[in-house]
Short mmCIF file of N, CA and C in Angstrom, two decimals:
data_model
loop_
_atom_site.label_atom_id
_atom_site.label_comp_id
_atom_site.label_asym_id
_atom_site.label_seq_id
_atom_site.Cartn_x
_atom_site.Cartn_y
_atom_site.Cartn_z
N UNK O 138 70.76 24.02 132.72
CA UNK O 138 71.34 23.57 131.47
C UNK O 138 70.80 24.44 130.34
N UNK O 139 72.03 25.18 129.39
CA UNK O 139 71.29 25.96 128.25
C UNK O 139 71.66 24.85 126.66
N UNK O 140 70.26 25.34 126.39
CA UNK O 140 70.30 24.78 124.78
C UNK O 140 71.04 25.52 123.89
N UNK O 141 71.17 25.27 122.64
CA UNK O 141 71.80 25.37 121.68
C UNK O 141 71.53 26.84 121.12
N UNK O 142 70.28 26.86 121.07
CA UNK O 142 69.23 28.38 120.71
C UNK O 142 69.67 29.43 121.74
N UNK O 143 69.92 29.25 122.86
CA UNK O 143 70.60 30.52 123.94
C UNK O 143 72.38 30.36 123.62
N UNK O 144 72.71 29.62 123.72
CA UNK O 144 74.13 29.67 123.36
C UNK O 144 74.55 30.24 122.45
N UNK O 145 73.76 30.26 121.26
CA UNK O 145 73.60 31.47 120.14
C UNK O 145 73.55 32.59 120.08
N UNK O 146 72.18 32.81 120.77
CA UNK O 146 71.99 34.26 121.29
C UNK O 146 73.08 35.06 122.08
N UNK O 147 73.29 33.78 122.98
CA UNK O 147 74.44 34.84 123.82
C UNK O 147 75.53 35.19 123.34
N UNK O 148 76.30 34.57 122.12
CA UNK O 148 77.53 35.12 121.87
C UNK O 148 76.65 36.09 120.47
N UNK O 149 75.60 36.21 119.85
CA UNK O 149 74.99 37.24 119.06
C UNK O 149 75.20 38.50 119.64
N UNK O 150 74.27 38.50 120.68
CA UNK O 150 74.11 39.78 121.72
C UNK O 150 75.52 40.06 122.15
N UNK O 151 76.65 39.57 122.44
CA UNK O 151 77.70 40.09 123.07
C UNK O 151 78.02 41.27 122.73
N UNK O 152 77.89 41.72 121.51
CA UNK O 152 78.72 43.23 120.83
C UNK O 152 78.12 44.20 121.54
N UNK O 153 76.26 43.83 121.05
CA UNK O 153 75.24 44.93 121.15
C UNK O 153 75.38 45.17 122.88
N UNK O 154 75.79 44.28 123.97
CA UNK O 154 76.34 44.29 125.27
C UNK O 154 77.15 45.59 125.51
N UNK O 155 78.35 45.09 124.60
CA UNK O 155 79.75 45.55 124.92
C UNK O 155 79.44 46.89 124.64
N UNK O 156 78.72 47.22 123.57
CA UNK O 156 78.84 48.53 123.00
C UNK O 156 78.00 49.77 124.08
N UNK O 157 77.51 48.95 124.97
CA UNK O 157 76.93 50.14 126.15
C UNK O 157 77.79 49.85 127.17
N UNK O 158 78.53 48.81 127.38
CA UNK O 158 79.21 48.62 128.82
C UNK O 158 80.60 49.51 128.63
N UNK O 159 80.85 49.49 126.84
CA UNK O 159 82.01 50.23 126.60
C UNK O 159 81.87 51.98 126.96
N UNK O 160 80.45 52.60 126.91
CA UNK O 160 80.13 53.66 126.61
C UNK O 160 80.13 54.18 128.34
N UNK O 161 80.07 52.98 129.19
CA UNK O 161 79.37 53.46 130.59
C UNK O 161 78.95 53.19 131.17
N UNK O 162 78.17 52.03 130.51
CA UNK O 162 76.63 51.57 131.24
C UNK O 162 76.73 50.14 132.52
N UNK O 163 76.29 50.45 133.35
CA UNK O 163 76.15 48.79 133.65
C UNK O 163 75.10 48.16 133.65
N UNK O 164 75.82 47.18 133.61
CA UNK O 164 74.11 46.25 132.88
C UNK O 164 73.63 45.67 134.22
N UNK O 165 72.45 45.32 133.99
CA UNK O 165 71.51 44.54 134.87
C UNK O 165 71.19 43.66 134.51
N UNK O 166 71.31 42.62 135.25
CA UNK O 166 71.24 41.07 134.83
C UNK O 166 70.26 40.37 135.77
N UNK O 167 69.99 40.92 136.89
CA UNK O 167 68.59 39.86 137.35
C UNK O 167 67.65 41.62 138.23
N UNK O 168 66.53 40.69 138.17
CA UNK O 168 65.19 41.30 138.80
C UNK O 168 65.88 42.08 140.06
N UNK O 169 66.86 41.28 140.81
CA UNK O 169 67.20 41.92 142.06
C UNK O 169 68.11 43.05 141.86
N UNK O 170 68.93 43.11 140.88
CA UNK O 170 69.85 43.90 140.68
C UNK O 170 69.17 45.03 140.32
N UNK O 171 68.03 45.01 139.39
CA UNK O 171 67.15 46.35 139.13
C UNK O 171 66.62 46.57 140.04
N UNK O 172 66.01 45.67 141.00
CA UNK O 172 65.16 46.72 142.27
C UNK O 172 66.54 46.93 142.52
N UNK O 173 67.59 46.81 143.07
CA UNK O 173 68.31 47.43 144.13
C UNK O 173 68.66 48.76 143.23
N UNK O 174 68.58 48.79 142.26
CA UNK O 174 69.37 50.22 141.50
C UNK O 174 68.17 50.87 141.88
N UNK O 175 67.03 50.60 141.38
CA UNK O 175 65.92 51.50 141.34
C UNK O 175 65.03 51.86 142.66
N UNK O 176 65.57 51.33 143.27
CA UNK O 176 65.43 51.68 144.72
C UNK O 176 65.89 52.12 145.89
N UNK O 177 67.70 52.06 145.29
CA UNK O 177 68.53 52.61 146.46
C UNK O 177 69.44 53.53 145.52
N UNK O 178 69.40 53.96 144.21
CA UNK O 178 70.11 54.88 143.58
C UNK O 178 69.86 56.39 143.90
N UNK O 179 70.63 57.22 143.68
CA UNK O 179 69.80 58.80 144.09
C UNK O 179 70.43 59.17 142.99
N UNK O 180 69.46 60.94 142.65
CA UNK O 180 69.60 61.65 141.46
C UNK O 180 68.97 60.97 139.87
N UNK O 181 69.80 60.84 138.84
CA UNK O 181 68.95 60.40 137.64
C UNK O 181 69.77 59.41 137.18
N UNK O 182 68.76 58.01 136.41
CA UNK O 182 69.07 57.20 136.10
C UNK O 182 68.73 57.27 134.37
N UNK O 183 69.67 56.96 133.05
CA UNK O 183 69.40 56.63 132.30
C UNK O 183 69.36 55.63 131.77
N UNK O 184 68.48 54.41 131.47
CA UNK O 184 67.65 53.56 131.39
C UNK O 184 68.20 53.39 129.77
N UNK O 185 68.62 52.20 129.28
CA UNK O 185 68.48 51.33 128.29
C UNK O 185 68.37 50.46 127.92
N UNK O 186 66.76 50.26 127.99
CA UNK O 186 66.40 48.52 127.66
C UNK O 186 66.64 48.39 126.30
N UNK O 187 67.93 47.71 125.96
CA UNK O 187 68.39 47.15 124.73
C UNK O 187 67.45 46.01 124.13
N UNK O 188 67.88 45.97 122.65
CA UNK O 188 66.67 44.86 122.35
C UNK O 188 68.27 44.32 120.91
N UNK O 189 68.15 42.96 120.15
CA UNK O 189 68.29 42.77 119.12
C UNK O 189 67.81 43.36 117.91
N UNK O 190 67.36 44.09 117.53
CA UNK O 190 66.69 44.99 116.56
C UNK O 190 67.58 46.03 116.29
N UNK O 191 67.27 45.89 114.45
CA UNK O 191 68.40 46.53 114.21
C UNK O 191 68.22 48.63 114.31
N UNK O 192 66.64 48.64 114.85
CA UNK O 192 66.80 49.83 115.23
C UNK O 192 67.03 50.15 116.65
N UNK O 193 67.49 49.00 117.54
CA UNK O 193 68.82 49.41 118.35
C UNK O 193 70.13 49.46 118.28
N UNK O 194 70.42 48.51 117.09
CA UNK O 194 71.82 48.94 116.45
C UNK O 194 72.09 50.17 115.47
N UNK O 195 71.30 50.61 114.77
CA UNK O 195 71.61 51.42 113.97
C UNK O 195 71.08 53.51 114.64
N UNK O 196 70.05 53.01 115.53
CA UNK O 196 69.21 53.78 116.00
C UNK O 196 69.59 54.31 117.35
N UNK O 197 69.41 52.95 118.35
CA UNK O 197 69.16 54.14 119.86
C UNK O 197 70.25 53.94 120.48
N UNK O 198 71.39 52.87 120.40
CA UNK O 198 72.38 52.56 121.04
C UNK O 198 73.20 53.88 120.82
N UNK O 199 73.36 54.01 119.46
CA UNK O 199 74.43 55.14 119.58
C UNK O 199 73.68 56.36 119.81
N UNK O 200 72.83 56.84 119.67
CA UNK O 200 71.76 57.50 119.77
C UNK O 200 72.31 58.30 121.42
N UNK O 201 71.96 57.10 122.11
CA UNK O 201 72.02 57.09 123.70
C UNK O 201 73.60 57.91 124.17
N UNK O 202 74.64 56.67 123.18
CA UNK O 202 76.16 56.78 123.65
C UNK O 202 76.44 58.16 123.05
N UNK O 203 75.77 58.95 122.11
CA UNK O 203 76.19 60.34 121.54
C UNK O 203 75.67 61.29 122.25
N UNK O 204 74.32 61.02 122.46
CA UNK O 204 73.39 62.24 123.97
C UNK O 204 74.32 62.53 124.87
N UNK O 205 75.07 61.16 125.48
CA UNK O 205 75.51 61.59 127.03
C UNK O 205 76.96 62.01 126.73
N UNK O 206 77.29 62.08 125.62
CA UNK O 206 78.82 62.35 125.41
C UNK O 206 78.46 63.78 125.46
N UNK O 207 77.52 64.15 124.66
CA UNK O 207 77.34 65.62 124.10
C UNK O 207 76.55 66.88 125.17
N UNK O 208 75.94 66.24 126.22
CA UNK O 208 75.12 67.06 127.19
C UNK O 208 76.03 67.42 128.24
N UNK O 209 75.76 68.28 128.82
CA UNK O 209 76.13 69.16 129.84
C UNK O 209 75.86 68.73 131.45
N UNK O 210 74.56 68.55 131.24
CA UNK O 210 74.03 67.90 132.56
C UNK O 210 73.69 66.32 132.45
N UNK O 211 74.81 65.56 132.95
CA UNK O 211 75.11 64.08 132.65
C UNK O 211 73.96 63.23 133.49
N UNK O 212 73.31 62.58 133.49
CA UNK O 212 73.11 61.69 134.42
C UNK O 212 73.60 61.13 135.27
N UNK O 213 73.52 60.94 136.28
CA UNK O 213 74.48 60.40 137.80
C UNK O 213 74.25 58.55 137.58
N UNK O 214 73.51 57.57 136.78
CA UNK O 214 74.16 56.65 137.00
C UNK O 214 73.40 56.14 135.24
N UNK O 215 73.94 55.08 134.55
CA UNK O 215 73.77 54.96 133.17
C UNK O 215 73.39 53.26 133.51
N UNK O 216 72.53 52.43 133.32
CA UNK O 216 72.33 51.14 133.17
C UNK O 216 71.42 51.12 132.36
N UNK O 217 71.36 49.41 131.96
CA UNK O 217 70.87 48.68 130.76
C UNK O 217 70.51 47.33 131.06
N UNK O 218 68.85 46.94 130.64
CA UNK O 218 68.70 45.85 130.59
C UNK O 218 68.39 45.33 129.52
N UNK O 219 68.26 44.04 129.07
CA UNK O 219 68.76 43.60 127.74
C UNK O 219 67.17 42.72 127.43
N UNK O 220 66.00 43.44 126.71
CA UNK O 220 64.87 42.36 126.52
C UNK O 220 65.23 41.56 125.74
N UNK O 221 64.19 40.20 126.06
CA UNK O 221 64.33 38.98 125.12
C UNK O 221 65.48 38.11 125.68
N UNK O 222 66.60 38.64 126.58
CA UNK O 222 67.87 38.28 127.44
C UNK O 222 67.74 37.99 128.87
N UNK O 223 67.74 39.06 129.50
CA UNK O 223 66.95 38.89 130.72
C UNK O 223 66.21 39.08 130.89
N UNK O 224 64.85 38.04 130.46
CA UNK O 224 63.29 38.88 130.85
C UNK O 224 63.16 38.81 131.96
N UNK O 225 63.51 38.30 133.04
CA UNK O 225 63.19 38.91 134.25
C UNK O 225 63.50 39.98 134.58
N UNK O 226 64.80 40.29 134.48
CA UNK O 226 65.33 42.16 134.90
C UNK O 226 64.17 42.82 133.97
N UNK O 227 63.95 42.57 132.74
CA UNK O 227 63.49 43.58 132.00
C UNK O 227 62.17 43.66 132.48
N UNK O 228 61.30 42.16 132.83
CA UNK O 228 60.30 42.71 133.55
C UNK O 228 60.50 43.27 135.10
N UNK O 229 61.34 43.22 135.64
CA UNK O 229 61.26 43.90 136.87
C UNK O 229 61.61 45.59 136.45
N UNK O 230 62.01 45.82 135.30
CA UNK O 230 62.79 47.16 135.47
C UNK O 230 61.60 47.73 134.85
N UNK O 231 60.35 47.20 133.88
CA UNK O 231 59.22 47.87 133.48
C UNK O 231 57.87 48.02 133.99
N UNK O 232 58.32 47.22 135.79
CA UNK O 232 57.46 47.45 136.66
C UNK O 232 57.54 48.95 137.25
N UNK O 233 58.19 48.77 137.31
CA UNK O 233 58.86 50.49 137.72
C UNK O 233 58.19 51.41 136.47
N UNK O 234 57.89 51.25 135.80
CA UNK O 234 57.25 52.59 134.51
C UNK O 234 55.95 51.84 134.35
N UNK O 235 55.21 51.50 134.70
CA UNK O 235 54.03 50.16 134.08
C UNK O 235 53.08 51.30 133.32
N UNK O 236 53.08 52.48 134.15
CA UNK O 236 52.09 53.70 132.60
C UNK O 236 52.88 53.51 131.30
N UNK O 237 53.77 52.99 130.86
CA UNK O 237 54.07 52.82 129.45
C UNK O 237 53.72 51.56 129.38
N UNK O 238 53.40 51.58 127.57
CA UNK O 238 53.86 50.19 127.73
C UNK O 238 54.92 49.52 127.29
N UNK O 239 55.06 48.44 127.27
CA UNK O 239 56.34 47.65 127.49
C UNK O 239 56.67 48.00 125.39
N UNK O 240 58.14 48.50 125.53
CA UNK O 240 58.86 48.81 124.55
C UNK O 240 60.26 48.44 124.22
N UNK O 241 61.01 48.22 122.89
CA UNK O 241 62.21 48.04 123.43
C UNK O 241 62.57 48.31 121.39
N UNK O 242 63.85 49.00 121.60
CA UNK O 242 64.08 48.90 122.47
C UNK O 242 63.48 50.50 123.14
N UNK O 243 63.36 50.51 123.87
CA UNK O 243 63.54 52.10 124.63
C UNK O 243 64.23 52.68 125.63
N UNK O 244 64.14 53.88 126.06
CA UNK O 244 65.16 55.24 126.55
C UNK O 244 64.06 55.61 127.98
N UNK O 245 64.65 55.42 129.07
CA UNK O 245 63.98 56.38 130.39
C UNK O 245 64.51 56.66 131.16
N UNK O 246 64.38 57.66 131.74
CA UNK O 246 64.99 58.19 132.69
C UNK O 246 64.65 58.87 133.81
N UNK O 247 64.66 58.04 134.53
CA UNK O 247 64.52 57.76 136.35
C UNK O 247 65.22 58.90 137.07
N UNK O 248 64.07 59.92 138.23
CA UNK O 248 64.96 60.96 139.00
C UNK O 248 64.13 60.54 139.82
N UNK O 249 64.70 60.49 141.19
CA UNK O 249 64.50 60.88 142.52
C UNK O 249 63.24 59.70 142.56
N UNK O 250 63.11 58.43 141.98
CA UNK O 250 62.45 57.43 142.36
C UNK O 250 60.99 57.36 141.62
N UNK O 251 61.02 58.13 140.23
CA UNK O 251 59.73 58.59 139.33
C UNK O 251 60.49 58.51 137.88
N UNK O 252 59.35 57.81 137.07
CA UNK O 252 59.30 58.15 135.67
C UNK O 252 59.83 59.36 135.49
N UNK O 253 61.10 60.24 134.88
CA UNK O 253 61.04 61.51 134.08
C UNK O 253 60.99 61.76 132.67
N UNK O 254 60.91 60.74 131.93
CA UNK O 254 60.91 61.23 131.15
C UNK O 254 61.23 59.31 130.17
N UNK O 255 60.59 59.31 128.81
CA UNK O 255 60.04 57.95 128.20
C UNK O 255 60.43 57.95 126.44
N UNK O 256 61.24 57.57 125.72
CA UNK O 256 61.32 57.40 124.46
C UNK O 256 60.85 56.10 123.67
N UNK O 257 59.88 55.94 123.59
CA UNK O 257 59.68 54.48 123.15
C UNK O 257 59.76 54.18 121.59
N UNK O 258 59.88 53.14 121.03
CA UNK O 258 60.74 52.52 120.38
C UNK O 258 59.73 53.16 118.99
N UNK O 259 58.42 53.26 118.91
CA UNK O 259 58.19 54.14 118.20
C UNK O 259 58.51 55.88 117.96
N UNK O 260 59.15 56.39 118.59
CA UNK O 260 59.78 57.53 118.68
C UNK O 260 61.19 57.26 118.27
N UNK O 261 61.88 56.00 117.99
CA UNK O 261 62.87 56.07 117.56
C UNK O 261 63.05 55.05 116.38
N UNK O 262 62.61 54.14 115.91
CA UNK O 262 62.19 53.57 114.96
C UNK O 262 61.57 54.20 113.25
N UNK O 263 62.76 54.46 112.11
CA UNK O 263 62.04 55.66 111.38
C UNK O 263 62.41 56.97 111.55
N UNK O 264 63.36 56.97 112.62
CA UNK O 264 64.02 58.55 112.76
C UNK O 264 65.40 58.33 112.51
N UNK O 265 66.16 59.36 112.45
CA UNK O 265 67.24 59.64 112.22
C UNK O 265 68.16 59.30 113.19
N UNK O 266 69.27 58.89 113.24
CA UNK O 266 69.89 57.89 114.79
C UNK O 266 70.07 60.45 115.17
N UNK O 267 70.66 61.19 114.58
CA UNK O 267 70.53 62.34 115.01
C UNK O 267 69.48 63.18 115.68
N UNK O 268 68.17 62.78 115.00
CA UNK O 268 67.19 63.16 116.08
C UNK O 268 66.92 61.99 117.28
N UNK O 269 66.80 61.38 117.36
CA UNK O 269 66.85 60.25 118.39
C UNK O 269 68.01 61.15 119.54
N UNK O 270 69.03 61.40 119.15
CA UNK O 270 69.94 61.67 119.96
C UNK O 270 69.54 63.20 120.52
N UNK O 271 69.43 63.95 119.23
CA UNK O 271 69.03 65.00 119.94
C UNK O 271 67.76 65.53 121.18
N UNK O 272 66.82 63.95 120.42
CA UNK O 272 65.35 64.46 121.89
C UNK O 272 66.28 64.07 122.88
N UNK O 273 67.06 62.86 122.67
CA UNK O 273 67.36 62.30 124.42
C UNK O 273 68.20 63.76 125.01
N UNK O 274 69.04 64.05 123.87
CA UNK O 274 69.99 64.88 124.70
C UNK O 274 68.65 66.40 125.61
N UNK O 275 68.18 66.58 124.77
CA UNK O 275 67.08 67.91 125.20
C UNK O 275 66.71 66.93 126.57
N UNK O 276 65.77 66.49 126.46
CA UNK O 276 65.06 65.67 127.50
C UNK O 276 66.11 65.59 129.00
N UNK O 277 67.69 65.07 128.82
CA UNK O 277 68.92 64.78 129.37
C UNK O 277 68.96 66.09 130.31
N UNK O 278 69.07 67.37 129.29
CA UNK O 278 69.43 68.53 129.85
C UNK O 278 68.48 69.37 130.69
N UNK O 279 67.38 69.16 130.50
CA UNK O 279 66.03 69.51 131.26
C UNK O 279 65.99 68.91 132.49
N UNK O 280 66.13 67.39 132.99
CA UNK O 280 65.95 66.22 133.78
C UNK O 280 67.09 66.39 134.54
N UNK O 281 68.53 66.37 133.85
CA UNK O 281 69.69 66.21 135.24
C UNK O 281 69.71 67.70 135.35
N UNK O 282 69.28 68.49 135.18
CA UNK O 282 69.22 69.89 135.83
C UNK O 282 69.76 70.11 137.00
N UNK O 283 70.56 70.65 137.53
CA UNK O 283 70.78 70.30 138.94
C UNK O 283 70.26 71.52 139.61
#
């Protein structure tokens, strides 16, 4: 049974949802669904633990959706887990990076079953949604290297 306070949230969060599922992404919605990505995916994963904050709306969301439009060497699969939403996925998906610490929102990206590479929310918080985009995209083009 959900209360009144999640019933809120959930139609709040719907946009900040839509606006990565529109771009690509699929989302992850329980603990199991992230181990199975992060454990049976191959090649590179780009990682967006979304948060309510408006420097994921103004900052890394599009940030993210402009990198992968604009790079050359794409990532082979794009998902998103949503902190503060599903804290379980989100803690299962930051078991997988546990040398950081827990950020959000933030940017990673998963090759061949390893951390490659980490933007945390202080690296994008205070910047320009253009540089934001541009480290991911550099970082993007280095990592899916093929």
């Amino acid at each position: 049974m959900s209360n009144a306070y999640e019933e809120y949230m959930r139609g709040i969060v719907a946009p900040m949802r839509q606006e990565l599922v529109d771009a690509g992404f699929t989302q992850l919605l329980t603990a199991d669904e992230v181990a199975e990505h992060m454990q049976e995916s191959t090649g590179t994963s780009l990682i967006m633990i979304n948060s309510v904050c408006g420097c994921a709306a103004g900052l890394a969301r599009p940030a993210v959706i402009e990198a992968v439009q604009q790079v050359e060497n794409k990532p082979d699969h794009l998902v998103t887990v949503f902190a503060g939403q599903e804290k379980e996925a989100t803690e299962q998906m930051r078991a997988f990076f546990e040398e950081v610490p827990p950020s959000s929102p933030s940017i990673a990206v998963w090759k061949d079953g390893n951390l490659a590479y980490f933007i945390p929310r202080e690296q994008i918080e205070g910047h320009m949604m253009e540089e934001v985009r541009d480290h991911l995209a550099g970082a993007l083009e280095q990592v899916c290297a093929k």
